XYZ file of C-alpha atoms in Angstrom:
337
model
C -44.529 -22.980 -19.480
C -44.827 -24.253 -15.923
C -41.817 -24.172 -13.629
C -39.694 -27.343 -13.847
C -39.473 -29.308 -10.611
C -37.238 -32.067 -9.241
C -40.099 -34.494 -9.891
C -40.020 -33.531 -13.595
C -36.285 -34.203 -13.802
C -36.630 -37.501 -11.968
C -39.428 -38.667 -14.285
C -37.498 -37.709 -17.422
C -34.388 -39.590 -16.232
C -36.293 -42.489 -14.687
C -34.632 -42.039 -11.298
C -35.881 -41.093 -7.823
C -36.347 -37.501 -6.713
C -33.792 -38.072 -3.924
C -31.192 -39.080 -6.537
C -31.842 -35.875 -8.493
C -31.677 -33.784 -5.332
C -28.395 -35.330 -4.198
C -26.910 -35.094 -7.695
C -27.641 -31.374 -7.865
C -26.016 -31.006 -4.441
C -22.896 -32.915 -5.579
C -23.484 -35.616 -2.949
C -20.636 -38.137 -2.745
C -22.985 -41.124 -2.946
C -24.039 -40.215 -6.514
C -21.847 -41.247 -9.441
C -20.214 -38.625 -11.664
C -22.089 -39.903 -14.716
C -25.459 -39.520 -12.986
C -24.540 -36.068 -11.721
C -23.611 -35.054 -15.258
C -26.888 -36.326 -16.728
C -28.956 -34.579 -14.054
C -27.148 -31.262 -14.378
C -27.274 -31.309 -18.181
C -31.016 -31.868 -18.142
C -31.513 -29.272 -15.419
C -29.672 -26.695 -17.559
C -31.579 -27.693 -20.665
C -34.946 -27.297 -18.953
C -33.910 -24.122 -17.033
C -34.448 -25.762 -13.662
C -33.827 -23.458 -10.676
C -33.684 -24.379 -6.981
C -36.757 -23.568 -4.912
C -35.123 -21.368 -2.269
C -38.131 -21.411 0.052
C -38.113 -25.206 0.124
C -34.337 -25.257 0.635
C -34.527 -22.827 3.539
C -37.344 -24.850 5.073
C -35.256 -28.030 4.930
C -31.950 -26.541 6.072
C -31.298 -25.031 9.464
C -28.457 -22.926 8.038
C -29.469 -20.787 5.073
C -26.000 -19.427 4.238
C -27.563 -15.996 3.756
C -26.150 -12.691 5.007
C -28.503 -9.702 4.812
C -27.202 -6.196 4.159
C -29.663 -3.464 5.153
C -28.906 0.033 3.865
C -30.839 3.301 4.221
C -30.156 4.079 0.548
C -27.864 3.256 -2.353
C -26.005 6.341 -3.532
C -23.225 6.939 -6.011
C -20.605 7.843 -3.428
C -20.042 5.422 -0.551
C -22.361 2.478 -1.150
C -20.837 0.806 -4.265
C -17.448 0.386 -2.618
C -19.055 -0.778 0.602
C -20.940 -3.555 -1.224
C -17.798 -4.423 -3.191
C -15.891 -4.898 0.065
C -18.594 -7.125 1.546
C -18.823 -9.259 -1.616
C -15.036 -9.618 -1.680
C -15.165 -11.177 1.795
C -18.189 -13.393 1.148
C -16.805 -14.672 -2.165
C -14.247 -16.598 -0.123
C -16.864 -17.984 2.272
C -19.944 -20.205 2.268
C -22.255 -17.200 2.586
C -24.384 -15.388 0.016
C -25.322 -11.706 0.255
C -28.854 -10.380 -0.109
C -29.371 -6.624 -0.021
C -32.317 -4.611 1.274
C -32.927 -0.825 1.140
C -34.958 0.806 3.928
C -35.400 4.123 2.047
C -34.338 5.791 5.315
C -37.684 4.800 6.885
C -38.045 3.070 10.255
C -41.213 1.190 9.268
C -39.517 -0.144 6.139
C -36.524 -1.194 8.229
C -38.868 -3.117 10.560
C -40.425 -4.869 7.561
C -36.972 -5.857 6.339
C -36.116 -7.342 9.750
C -39.259 -9.511 9.467
C -38.139 -10.583 5.986
C -34.726 -11.514 7.371
C -36.444 -13.710 9.968
C -38.657 -15.296 7.292
C -35.642 -16.041 5.076
C -33.787 -17.513 8.070
C -30.682 -15.400 7.399
C -27.655 -16.253 9.498
C -26.442 -12.716 10.003
C -27.356 -9.079 9.362
C -25.175 -6.109 8.461
C -27.180 -2.931 8.967
C -26.654 0.764 8.499
C -29.568 2.409 10.296
C -32.187 4.682 8.760
C -32.389 8.313 9.838
C -35.612 7.507 11.727
C -34.089 4.699 13.763
C -33.575 6.619 16.991
C -35.010 3.544 18.715
C -33.618 0.165 17.668
C -35.749 -2.157 19.765
C -36.899 -3.862 16.539
C -33.427 -5.393 16.190
C -34.092 -7.415 19.365
C -36.118 -9.830 17.221
C -32.878 -10.845 15.533
C -31.213 -11.572 18.860
C -34.217 -13.604 20.013
C -33.918 -15.706 16.838
C -30.139 -16.183 17.394
C -29.346 -14.096 14.306
C -26.138 -12.113 14.723
C -26.175 -8.416 13.831
C -23.374 -5.969 13.112
C -24.107 -2.248 12.910
C -21.946 -0.361 10.456
C -21.249 3.315 9.875
C -24.684 4.769 10.692
C -25.455 3.569 14.194
C -27.513 4.622 17.209
C -25.447 5.815 20.155
C -28.147 4.969 22.708
C -27.963 1.179 22.368
C -24.854 0.489 20.262
C -23.272 -1.597 23.015
C -25.826 -4.365 22.557
C -24.423 -5.098 19.098
C -21.092 -5.323 17.376
C -20.265 -2.103 15.509
C -17.771 -1.109 12.835
C -16.976 2.469 11.835
C -14.486 5.257 12.096
C -13.766 7.440 15.101
C -16.082 10.183 13.934
C -15.045 12.734 16.535
C -11.309 12.268 15.872
C -11.771 12.344 12.096
C -13.879 15.493 12.158
C -11.428 17.110 14.573
C -8.502 16.417 12.214
C -10.343 17.906 9.228
C -11.367 21.039 11.159
C -7.910 21.453 12.664
C -6.391 21.369 9.176
C -8.556 24.371 8.252
C -7.719 26.223 11.488
C -4.011 25.614 11.061
C -4.277 27.205 7.622
C -5.639 30.398 9.193
C -9.384 29.773 8.904
C -11.570 30.758 11.865
C -14.996 31.506 10.377
C -15.802 27.945 9.279
C -19.193 26.478 8.405
C -19.691 22.858 9.492
C -22.269 20.878 7.501
C -23.665 17.735 9.110
C -26.399 15.156 8.550
C -29.229 13.845 10.701
C -28.622 14.895 14.337
C -30.360 11.768 15.689
C -27.604 9.457 14.429
C -24.386 8.890 16.364
C -22.383 9.308 13.131
C -23.528 12.945 13.092
C -23.222 13.509 16.846
C -19.631 12.213 16.907
C -18.504 14.216 13.891
C -20.171 17.365 15.197
C -18.422 16.905 18.551
C -15.036 16.633 16.827
C -15.788 19.848 14.915
C -16.570 21.646 18.179
C -13.534 20.156 19.942
C -11.141 21.746 17.462
C -12.617 25.216 18.104
C -12.579 24.697 21.868
C -8.940 23.593 21.851
C -7.880 26.695 19.908
C -10.210 28.912 21.969
C -11.991 30.137 18.826
C -15.628 31.210 19.094
C -17.999 28.971 17.126
C -21.300 30.748 16.408
C -24.353 28.464 16.493
C -25.311 29.604 12.985
C -22.053 28.110 11.686
C -23.374 24.631 12.453
C -25.723 23.330 9.751
C -27.726 20.142 10.324
C -29.723 18.676 7.447
C -31.643 15.413 7.038
C -31.236 15.471 3.258
C -28.399 16.960 1.231
C -30.874 18.772 -1.061
C -31.944 20.878 1.949
C -28.650 22.742 1.483
C -30.095 24.274 -1.708
C -32.270 26.439 0.553
C -29.963 26.862 3.554
C -26.469 27.436 2.142
C -27.281 30.338 -0.241
C -28.861 32.213 2.684
C -25.739 31.661 4.816
C -23.407 32.785 2.050
C -25.413 35.984 1.541
C -25.520 36.919 5.228
C -22.160 35.662 6.459
C -19.746 37.346 4.105
C -16.714 36.524 6.289
C -16.922 32.773 5.875
C -13.592 31.482 4.562
C -14.050 27.699 4.784
C -16.590 24.899 4.859
C -16.300 21.412 6.362
C -18.682 18.662 5.214
C -19.089 15.326 7.010
C -19.824 13.229 3.887
C -19.517 13.029 0.097
C -23.224 13.689 -0.355
C -22.998 16.929 1.572
C -19.781 17.786 -0.282
C -21.574 17.433 -3.624
C -24.446 19.667 -2.537
C -22.036 22.211 -1.037
C -19.842 22.383 -4.122
C -22.913 22.819 -6.338
C -24.171 25.742 -4.245
C -20.772 27.417 -4.193
C -20.611 27.258 -7.983
C -24.139 28.640 -8.225
C -23.123 31.535 -5.970
C -19.992 32.222 -8.089
C -17.742 31.345 -5.154
C -14.297 30.124 -6.204
C -12.576 27.245 -4.421
C -10.223 27.879 -2.672
C -9.810 31.580 -3.555
C -13.112 32.621 -1.969
C -13.983 29.621 0.205
C -11.903 26.587 1.144
C -13.403 23.098 1.500
C -12.446 20.119 3.654
C -14.515 16.920 3.785
C -14.787 13.380 5.086
C -14.937 11.238 1.961
C -14.642 7.760 0.498
C -11.817 9.246 -1.563
C -13.253 8.956 -5.081
C -15.540 11.975 -5.535
C -12.973 14.615 -4.414
C -10.860 13.754 -7.473
C -13.780 14.353 -9.817
C -14.129 18.010 -8.806
C -12.055 21.013 -9.767
C -10.056 21.811 -7.847
C -9.526 18.432 -6.194
C -10.915 18.454 -2.660
C -8.773 17.880 0.422
C -10.352 15.248 2.625
C -10.075 12.671 5.369
C -10.443 9.344 3.574
C -13.048 7.007 5.042
C -13.038 3.942 2.804
C -16.377 2.276 2.131
C -14.466 -0.734 0.805
C -12.556 -1.162 4.059
C -15.760 -0.750 6.032
C -17.394 -3.499 3.962
C -14.435 -5.844 4.391
C -14.094 -5.180 8.114
C -17.789 -5.505 8.990
C -18.383 -8.685 6.951
C -15.184 -10.302 8.307
C -16.278 -9.486 11.861
C -19.731 -10.956 11.270
C -18.303 -14.214 9.915
C -15.943 -14.506 12.900
C -18.865 -14.028 15.273
C -20.859 -16.677 13.385
C -18.125 -19.278 12.977
C -15.617 -18.673 15.740
C -18.099 -17.389 18.312
C -16.002 -14.225 18.568
C -17.344 -11.820 21.167
C -19.264 -8.788 19.941
C -16.944 -5.808 19.805
C -16.633 -2.283 18.488
C -14.024 -2.015 15.739
C -12.605 1.302 14.572
C -11.308 1.801 11.036
C -8.313 4.078 10.557
C -8.657 7.116 8.308
C -6.080 9.032 6.287
C -5.672 12.761 5.632
C -5.364 13.603 1.912
C -4.197 17.155 1.162
C -5.126 18.328 -2.341
C -6.054 21.733 -3.758
C -9.160 23.009 -1.970
C -7.743 24.684 1.142
C -6.202 28.141 0.893
C -3.404 29.007 3.302
C -4.340 32.279 5.006
C -1.380 32.313 7.387
């Protein structure tokens, strides 16, 4: 069966194509009875709007693009939920793209955003996006862009950003371990090219510096993928027998760390304590429950999408918004004092 068009509907109802088009759009000049007939026939024949034609006709598409490096089970679902919650009460529709953590794929997605005439872009950068010049194409096309969570410290100031104070959050988590008597602490971090990693690593170091505790370079672990810990962490645990605690900067790294501790027969917190930065769901699924600094993906989604809409509709100036975090003390940190 060929795709049903407006011309087909108009012919079947013996009306003009403009009447059908305006009826489907609930135009005030079309009577309720005509609207009802058009919509009933459209449903019966499975008519769908040609989005390409609509975007060509309209200057404003009503589309907001969300660009993510990946979709994982930890942070992403709540992030998308928060964005959708905001957009449900607006005139905008969300379309989601995944860059697979590749710069070239991210560039392709930006071109797609331009082709679809999106009105705004929410983007969490790929691990390869140490240079974000490709986002300039959005600015040139008057498409607003908000960077969220994973950003690039080099050129962040050109765009609005939303995220937590990574340094402060990481400092609080590390200080909690130190205040419980831990000094030989392993810090596990993600891609060093991203500001999210750089900031959280700096906070980790700041806690040691403030307490004048030596931080060996081998106690800082930087991985591009969480599965890399399967090779790195067992080696560390075998050769650094005095480790009493581990800090992880994300849920993904927490999952990989917890798996490796179990594989090495290390008990939490009896043998090794754990503190993490987390969305606040996964720590409750582990035994024992993991103490963490809660960084809500839902709040990030709400905050970033609200900011983007304000920039679009109220011409709000681009700014850098910081989301508050909360310390949650559970069962994974042993008190050595």
